[in-house]
Coordinates of N, CA and C in Angstrom, one line a residue:
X17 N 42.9 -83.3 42.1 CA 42.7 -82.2 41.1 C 41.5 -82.4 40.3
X18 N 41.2 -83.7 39.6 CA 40.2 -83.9 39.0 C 38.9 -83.5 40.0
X19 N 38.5 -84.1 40.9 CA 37.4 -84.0 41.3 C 37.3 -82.3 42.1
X20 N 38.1 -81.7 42.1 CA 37.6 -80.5 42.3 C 37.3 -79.7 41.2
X21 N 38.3 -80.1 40.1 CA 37.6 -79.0 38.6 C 36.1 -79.6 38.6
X22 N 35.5 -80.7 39.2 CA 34.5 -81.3 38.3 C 33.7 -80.6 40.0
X23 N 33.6 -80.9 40.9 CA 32.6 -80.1 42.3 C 33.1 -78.9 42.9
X24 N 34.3 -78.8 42.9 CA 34.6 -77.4 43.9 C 34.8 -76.2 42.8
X25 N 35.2 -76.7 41.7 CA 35.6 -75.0 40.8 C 34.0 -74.4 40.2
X26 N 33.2 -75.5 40.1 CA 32.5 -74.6 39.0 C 31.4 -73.1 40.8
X27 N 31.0 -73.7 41.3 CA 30.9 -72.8 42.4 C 31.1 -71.4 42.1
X28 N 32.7 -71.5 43.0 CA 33.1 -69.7 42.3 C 33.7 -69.6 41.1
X29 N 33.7 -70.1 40.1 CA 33.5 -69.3 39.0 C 32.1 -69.7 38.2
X30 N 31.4 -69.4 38.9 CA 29.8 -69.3 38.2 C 29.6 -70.2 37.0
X31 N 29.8 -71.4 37.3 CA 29.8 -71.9 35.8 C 28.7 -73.2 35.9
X32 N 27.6 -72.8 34.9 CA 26.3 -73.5 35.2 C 26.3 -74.7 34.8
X33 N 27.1 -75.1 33.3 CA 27.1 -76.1 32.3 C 27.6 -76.9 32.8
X34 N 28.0 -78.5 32.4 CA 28.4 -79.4 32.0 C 29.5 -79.4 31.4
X35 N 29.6 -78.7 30.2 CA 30.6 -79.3 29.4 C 32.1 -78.4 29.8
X36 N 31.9 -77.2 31.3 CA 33.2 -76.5 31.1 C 33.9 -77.9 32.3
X37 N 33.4 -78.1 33.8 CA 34.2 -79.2 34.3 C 34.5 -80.0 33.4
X38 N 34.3 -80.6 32.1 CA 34.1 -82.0 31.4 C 35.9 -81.0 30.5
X39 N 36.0 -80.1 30.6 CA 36.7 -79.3 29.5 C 37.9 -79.3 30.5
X40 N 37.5 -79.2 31.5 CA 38.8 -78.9 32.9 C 39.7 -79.8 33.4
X41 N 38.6 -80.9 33.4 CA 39.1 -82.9 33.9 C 39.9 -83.1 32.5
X42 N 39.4 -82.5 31.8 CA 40.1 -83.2 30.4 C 42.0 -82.2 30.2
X43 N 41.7 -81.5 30.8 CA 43.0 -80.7 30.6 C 43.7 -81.3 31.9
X44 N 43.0 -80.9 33.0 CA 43.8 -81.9 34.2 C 44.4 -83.4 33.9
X45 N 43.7 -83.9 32.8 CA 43.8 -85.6 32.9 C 45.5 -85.2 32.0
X46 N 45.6 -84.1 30.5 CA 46.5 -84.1 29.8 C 47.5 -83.8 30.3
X47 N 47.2 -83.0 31.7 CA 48.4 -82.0 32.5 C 49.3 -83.4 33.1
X48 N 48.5 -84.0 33.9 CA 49.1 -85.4 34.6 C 50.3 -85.9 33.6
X49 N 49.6 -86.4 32.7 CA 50.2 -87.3 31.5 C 51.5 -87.0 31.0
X50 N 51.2 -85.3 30.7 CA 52.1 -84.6 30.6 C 53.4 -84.2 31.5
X51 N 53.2 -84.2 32.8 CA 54.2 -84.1 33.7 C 54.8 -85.5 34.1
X52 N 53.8 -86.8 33.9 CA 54.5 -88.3 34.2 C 55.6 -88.1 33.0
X53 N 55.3 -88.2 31.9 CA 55.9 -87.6 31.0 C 57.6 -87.6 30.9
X54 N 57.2 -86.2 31.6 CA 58.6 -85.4 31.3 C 59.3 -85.9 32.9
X55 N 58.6 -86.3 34.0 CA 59.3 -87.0 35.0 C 60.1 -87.8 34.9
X56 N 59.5 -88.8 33.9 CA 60.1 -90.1 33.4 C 60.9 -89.9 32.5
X57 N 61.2 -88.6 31.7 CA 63.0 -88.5 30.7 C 63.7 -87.7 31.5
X58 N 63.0 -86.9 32.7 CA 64.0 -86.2 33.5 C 64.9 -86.9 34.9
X59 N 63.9 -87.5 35.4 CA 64.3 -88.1 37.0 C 64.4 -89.4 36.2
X60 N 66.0 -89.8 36.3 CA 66.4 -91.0 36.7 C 66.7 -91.7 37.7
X61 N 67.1 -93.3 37.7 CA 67.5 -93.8 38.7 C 69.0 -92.5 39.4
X62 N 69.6 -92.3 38.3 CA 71.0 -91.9 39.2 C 70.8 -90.6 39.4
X63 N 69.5 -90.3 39.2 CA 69.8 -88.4 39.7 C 68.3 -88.2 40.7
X64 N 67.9 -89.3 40.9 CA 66.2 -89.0 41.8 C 67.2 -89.1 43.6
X65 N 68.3 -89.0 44.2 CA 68.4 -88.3 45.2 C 68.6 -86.9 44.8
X66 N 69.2 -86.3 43.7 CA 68.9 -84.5 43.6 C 67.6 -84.4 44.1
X67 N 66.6 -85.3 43.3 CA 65.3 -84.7 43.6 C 64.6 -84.7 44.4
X68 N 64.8 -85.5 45.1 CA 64.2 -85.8 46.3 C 63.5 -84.6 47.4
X69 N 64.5 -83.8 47.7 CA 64.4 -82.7 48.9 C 63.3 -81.9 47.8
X70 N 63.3 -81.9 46.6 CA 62.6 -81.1 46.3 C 60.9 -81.1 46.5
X71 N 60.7 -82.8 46.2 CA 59.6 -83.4 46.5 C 59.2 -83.1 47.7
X72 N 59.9 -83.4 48.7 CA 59.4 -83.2 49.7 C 59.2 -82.0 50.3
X73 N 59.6 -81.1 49.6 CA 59.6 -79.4 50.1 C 58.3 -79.5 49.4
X74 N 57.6 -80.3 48.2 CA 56.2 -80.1 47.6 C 55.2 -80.6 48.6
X75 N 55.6 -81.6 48.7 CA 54.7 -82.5 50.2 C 54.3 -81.7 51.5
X76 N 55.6 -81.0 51.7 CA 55.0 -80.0 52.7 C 54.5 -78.8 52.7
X77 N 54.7 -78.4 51.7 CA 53.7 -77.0 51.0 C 52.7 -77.5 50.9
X78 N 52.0 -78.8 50.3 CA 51.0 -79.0 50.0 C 50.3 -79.3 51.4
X79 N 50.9 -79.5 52.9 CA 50.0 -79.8 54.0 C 50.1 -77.8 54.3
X80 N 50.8 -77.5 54.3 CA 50.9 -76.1 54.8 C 49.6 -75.5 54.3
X81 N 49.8 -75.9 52.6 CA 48.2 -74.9 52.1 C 46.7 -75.4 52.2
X82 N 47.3 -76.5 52.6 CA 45.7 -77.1 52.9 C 44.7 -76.8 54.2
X83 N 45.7 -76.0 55.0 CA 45.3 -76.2 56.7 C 44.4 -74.2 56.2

């Protein structure tokens, strides 16, 4: 995610400057943080088989939308 806000996004949205990727990575970096975050008070040891299937339903979306 970082390195496309910072080479693939500015492209199509026309963005000439420096400082909007530098503005993007920096929200990407808080988004991370922010979801390690709330993973770590949500998924415990005794509830990370709930979550699991869901992860992996993300894992495969994510090869689906890549192709």
């Amino acid at each position: 995610m970082r390195s496309c806000a910072v080479f693939i996004a500015p492209a199509p949205l026309s963005i000439s400057d420096n400082a909007t990727p530098t503005i993007l990575n920096a929200m990407v970096a808080i988004s991370i943080v922010f979801g390690a975050g709330t993973a770590a008070k949500l998924v415990t040891l005794e509830t990370v088989r709930r979550c699991m299937p869901v992860g992996v339903l993300i894992g495969v979306m994510m090869v689906i939308f890549s192709m």
